[in-house]
CSV table of C-alpha atoms and ligand atoms in Angstrom, one decimal:
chain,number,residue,atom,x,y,z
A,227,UNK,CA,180.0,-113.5,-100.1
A,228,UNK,CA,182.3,-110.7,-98.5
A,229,UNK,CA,182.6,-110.7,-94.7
A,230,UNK,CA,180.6,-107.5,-94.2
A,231,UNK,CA,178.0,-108.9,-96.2
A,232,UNK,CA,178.0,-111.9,-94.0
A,233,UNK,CA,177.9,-110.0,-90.8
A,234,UNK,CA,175.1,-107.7,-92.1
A,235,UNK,CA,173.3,-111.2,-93.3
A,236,UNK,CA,173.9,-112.3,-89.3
A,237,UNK,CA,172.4,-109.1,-87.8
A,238,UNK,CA,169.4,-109.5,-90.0
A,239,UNK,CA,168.5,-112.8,-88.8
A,240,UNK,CA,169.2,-111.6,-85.0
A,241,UNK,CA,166.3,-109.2,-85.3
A,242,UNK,CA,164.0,-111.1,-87.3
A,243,UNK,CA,164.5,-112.9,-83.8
A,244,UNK,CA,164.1,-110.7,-81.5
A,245,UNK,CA,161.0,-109.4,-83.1
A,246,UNK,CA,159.4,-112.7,-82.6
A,247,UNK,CA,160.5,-114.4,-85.7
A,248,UNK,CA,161.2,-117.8,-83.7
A,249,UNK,CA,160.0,-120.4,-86.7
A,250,UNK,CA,163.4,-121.9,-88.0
A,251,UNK,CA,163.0,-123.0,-90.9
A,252,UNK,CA,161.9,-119.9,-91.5
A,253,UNK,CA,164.7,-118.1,-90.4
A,254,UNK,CA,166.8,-120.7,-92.3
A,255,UNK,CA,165.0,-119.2,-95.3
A,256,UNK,CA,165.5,-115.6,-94.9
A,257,UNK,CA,169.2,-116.8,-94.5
A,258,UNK,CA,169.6,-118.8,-97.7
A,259,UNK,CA,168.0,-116.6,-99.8
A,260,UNK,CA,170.7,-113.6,-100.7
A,261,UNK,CA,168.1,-110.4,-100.8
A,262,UNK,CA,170.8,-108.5,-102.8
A,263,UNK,CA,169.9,-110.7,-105.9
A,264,UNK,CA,166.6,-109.1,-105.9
A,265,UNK,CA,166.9,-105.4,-105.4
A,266,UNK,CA,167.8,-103.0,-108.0
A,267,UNK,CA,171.6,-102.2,-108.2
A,268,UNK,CA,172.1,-99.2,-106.2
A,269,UNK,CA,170.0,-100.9,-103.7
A,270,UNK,CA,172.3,-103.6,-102.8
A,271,UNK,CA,174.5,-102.0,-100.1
A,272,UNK,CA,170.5,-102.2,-98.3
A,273,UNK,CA,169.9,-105.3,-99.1
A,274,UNK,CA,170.0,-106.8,-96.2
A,275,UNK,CA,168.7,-103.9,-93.6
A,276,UNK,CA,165.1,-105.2,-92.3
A,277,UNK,CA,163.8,-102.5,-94.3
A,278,UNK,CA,161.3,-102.4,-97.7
A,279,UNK,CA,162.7,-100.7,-100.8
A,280,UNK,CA,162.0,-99.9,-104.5
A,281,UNK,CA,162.0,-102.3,-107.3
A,282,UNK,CA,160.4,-100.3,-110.1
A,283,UNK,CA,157.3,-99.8,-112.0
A,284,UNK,CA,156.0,-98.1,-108.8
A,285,UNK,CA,156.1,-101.4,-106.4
A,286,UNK,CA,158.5,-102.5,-104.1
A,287,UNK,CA,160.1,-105.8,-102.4
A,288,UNK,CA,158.7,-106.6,-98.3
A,289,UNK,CA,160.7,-105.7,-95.7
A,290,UNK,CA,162.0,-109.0,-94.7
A,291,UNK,CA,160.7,-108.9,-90.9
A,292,UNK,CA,156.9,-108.6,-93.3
A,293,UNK,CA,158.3,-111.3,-95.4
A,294,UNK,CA,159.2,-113.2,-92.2
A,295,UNK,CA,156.1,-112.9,-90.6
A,296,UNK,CA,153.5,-113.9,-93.0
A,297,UNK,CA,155.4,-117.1,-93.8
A,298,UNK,CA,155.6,-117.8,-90.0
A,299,UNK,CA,152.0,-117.2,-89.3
A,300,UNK,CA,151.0,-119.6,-92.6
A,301,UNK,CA,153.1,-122.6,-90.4
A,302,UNK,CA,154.1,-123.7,-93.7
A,303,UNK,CA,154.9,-127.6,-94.2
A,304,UNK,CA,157.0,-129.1,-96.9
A,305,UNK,CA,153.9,-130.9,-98.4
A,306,UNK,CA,152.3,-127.8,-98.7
A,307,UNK,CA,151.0,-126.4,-102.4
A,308,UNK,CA,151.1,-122.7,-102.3
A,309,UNK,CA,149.9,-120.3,-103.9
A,310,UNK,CA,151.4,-116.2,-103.9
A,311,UNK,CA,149.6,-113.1,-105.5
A,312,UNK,CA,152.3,-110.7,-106.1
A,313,UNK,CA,155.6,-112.2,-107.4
A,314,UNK,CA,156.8,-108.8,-107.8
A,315,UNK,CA,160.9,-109.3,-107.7
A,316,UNK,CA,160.2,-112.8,-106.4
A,317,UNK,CA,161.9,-112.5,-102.8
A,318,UNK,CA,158.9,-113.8,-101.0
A,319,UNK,CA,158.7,-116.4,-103.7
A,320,UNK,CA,162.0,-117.8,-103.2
A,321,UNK,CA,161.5,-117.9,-99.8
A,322,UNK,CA,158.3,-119.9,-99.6
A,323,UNK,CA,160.2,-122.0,-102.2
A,324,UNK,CA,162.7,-123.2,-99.7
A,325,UNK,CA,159.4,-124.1,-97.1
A,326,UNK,CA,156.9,-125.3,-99.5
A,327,UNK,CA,156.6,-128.0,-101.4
A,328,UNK,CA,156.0,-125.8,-104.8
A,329,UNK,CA,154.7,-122.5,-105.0
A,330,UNK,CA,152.3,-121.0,-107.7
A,331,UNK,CA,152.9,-117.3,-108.3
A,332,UNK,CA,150.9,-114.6,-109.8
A,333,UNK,CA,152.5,-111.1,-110.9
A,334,UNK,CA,150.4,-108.5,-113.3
A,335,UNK,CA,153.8,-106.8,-114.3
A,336,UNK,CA,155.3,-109.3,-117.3
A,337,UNK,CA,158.4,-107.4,-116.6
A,338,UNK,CA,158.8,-108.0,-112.9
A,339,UNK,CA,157.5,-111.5,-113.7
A,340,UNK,CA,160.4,-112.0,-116.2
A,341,UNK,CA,163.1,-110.6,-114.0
A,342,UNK,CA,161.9,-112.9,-110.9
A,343,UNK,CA,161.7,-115.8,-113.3
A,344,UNK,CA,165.8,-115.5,-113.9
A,345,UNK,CA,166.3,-115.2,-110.7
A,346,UNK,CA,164.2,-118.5,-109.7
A,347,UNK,CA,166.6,-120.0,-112.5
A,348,UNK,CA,170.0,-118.5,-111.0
A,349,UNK,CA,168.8,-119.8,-107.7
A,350,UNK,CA,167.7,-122.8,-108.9
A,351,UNK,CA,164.7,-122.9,-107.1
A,352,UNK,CA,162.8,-125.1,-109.1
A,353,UNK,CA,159.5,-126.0,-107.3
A,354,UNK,CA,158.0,-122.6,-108.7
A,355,UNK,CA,155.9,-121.9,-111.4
A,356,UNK,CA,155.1,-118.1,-111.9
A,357,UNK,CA,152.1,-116.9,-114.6
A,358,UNK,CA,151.7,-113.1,-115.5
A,359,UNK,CA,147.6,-112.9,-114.6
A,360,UNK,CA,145.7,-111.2,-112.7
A,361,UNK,CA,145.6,-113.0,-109.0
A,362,UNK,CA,142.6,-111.5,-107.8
A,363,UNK,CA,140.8,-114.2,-109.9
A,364,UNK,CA,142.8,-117.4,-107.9
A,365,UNK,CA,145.0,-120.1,-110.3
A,366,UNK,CA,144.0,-120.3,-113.8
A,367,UNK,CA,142.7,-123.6,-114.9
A,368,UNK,CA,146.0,-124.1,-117.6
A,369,UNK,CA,145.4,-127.0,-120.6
A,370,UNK,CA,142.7,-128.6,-118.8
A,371,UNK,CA,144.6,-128.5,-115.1
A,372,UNK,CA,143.3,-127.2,-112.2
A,373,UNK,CA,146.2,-126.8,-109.0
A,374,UNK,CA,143.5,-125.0,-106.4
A,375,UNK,CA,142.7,-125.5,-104.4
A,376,UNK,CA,146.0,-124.7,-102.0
A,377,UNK,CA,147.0,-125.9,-98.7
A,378,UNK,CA,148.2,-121.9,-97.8
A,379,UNK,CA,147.5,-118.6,-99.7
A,380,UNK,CA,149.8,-115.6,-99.7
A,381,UNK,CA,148.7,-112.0,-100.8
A,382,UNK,CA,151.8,-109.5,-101.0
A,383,UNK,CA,149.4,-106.7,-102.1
A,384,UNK,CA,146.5,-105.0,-100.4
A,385,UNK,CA,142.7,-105.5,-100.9
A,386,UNK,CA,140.4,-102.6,-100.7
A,387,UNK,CA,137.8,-104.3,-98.5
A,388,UNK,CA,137.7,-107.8,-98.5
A,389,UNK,CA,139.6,-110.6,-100.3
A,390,UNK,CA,138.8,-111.3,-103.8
A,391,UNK,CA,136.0,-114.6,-103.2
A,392,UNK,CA,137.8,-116.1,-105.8
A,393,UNK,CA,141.2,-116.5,-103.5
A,394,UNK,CA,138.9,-117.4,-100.3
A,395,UNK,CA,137.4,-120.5,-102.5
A,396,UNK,CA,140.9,-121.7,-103.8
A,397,UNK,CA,141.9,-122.0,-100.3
A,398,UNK,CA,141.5,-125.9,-99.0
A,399,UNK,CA,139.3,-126.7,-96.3
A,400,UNK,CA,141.8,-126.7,-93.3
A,401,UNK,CA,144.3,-124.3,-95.0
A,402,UNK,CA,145.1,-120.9,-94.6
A,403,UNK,CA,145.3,-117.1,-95.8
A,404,UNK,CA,147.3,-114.2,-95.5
A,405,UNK,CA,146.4,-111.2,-96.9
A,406,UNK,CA,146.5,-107.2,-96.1
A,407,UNK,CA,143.1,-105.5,-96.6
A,408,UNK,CA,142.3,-101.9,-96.4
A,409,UNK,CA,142.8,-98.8,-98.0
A,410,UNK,CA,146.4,-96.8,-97.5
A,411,UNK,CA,147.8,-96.1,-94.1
A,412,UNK,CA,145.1,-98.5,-92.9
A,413,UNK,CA,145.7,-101.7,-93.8
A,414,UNK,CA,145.6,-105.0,-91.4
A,415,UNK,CA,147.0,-108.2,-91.9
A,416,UNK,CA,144.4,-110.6,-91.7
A,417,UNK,CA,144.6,-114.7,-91.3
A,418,UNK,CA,141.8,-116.9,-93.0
A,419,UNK,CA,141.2,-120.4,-91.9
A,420,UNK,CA,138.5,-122.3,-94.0
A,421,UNK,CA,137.4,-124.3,-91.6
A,422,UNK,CA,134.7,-126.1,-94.0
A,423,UNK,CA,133.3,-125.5,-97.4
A,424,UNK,CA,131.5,-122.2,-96.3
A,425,UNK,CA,132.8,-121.5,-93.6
A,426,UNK,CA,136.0,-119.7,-92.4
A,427,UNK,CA,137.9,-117.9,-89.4
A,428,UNK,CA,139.2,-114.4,-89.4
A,429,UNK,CA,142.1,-113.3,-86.8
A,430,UNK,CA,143.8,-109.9,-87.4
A,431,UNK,CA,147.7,-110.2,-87.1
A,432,UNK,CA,149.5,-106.8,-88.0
A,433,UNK,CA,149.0,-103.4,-89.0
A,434,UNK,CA,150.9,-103.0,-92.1
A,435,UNK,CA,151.9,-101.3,-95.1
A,436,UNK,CA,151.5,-102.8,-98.5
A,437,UNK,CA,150.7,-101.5,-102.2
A,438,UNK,CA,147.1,-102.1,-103.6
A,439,UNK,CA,146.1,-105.0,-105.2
A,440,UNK,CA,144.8,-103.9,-108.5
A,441,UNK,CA,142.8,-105.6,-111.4
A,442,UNK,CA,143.6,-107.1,-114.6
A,443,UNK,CA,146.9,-107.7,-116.0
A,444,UNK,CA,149.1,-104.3,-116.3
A,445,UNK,CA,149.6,-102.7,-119.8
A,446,UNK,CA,152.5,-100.8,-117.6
A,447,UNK,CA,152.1,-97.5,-119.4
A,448,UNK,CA,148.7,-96.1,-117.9
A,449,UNK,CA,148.8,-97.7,-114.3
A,450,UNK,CA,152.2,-97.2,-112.4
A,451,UNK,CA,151.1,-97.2,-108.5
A,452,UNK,CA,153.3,-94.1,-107.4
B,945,SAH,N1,156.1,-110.3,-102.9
B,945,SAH,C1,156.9,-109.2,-103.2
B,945,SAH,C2,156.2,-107.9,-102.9
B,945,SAH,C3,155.6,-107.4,-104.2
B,945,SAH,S1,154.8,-105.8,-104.1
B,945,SAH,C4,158.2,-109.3,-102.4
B,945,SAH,O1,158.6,-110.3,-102.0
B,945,SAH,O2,158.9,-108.3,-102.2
B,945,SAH,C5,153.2,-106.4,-104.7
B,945,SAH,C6,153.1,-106.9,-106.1
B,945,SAH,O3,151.7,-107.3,-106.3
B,945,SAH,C7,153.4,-105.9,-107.2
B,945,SAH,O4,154.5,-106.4,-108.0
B,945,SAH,C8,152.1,-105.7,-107.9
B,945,SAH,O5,152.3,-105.5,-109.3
B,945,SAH,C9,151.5,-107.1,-107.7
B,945,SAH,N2,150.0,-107.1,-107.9
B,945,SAH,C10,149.1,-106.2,-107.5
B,945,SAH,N3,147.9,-106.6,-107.9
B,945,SAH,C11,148.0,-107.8,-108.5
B,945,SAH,C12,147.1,-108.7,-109.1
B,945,SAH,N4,145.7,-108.5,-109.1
B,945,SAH,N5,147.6,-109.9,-109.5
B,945,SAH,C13,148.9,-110.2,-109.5
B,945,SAH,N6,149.8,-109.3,-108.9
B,945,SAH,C14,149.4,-108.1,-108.4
């Protein structure tokens, strides 16, 4: 890495601070994983300004304060199973993947999925395992193996209304959500807590901006999210 890049990697961290990012292993994270991996080429020179930015097929990667902040508020421990909706170019991913003791990710893009996928390899982060499905039904069960339910959940997209009840039930009793719900310009980030079989707590944490969380898997020609 080039000293600019260095310095600019520095600065990053320092506001991730003073915004209120004070976790550090989370901070550690944000510092080992190099952003400019995952955003498109003539992205990289704003790789590492605390800002979100295109990654194609309409959707984009977190701006890493976002990316921060949801990982924070999960108080992710390193025997935790996670499980992300949204691998899109796997930033968040790889992330969680230095706090987590393996992460199960969900994209509906194969193509994003593919690209995150050799990244994960480049990495080599290798407590993920990433599906192409669509997350707003929870983990598949896979050859007879069920992984939910999940000591923390992560959403990177936005649902309409209310989370998908299939996400709320893979969540373990004592774990936790994060998710962005509502329609756009309107969204808040909301924390679950199950606290028993049926029955959970809802705190709201930030108003933010994400893209929607849509059904099925993509066929990419007839549903780009512009
Ligand atoms: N986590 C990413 C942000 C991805 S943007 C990051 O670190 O930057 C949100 C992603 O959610 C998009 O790639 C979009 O295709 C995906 N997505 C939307 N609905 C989905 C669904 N039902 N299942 C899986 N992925 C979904």
């Amino acid at each position: 890495m080039n000293r600019q890049a260095a310095n600019k990697r520095i600065r990053l961290i320092m506001n991730l601070r003073m915004q209120g990012i004070t976790d550090t292993n989370v901070l550690s994270a944000i510092e080992r994983v190099p952003r400019d991996y995952f955003v498109p080429p003539y992205a990289a020179d704003q790789a590492w300004e605390d800002t979100a930015l295109p990654i194609g097929l309409g959707q984009t990667i977190s701006q890493p304060y976002i990316v921060a902040f949801m990982s924070q508020a999960l108080e992710i421990s390193d025997r935790d199973k996670v499980l992300e909706i949204g691998t899109g170019c796997g930033y968040q991913t790889a992330v969680l993947s230095h706090l987590a003791r393996r992460v199960y990710t969900i994209e509906r893009f194969k193509d994003l999925l593919e690209e995150a996928e050799k990244r994960f390899e480049e990495l080599r982060l290798r407590n993920i395992t990433a599906i192409v499905a669509d997350g707003m039904k929870g983990w598949p069960r896979i050859n007879g193996i069920d992984q939910a339910p999940f000591d923390k959940i992560i959403v990177t997209a936005a649902a309409r209304e209310k989370p998908p009840q299939a996400l709320i039930d893979q969540i373990r009793v004592g774990g936790k959500m994060i998710i962005p719900v509502g329609g756009m310009g309107e969204q808040m980030l909301k924390l679950y807590q199950r606290e028993s079989e049926d029955a959970y707590s809802v705190k709201d944490m930030l108003a933010v901006r994400f893209v929607p969380l849509l059904p099925d898997v993509s066929d990419e020609k007839n549903d780009m999210v512009v």
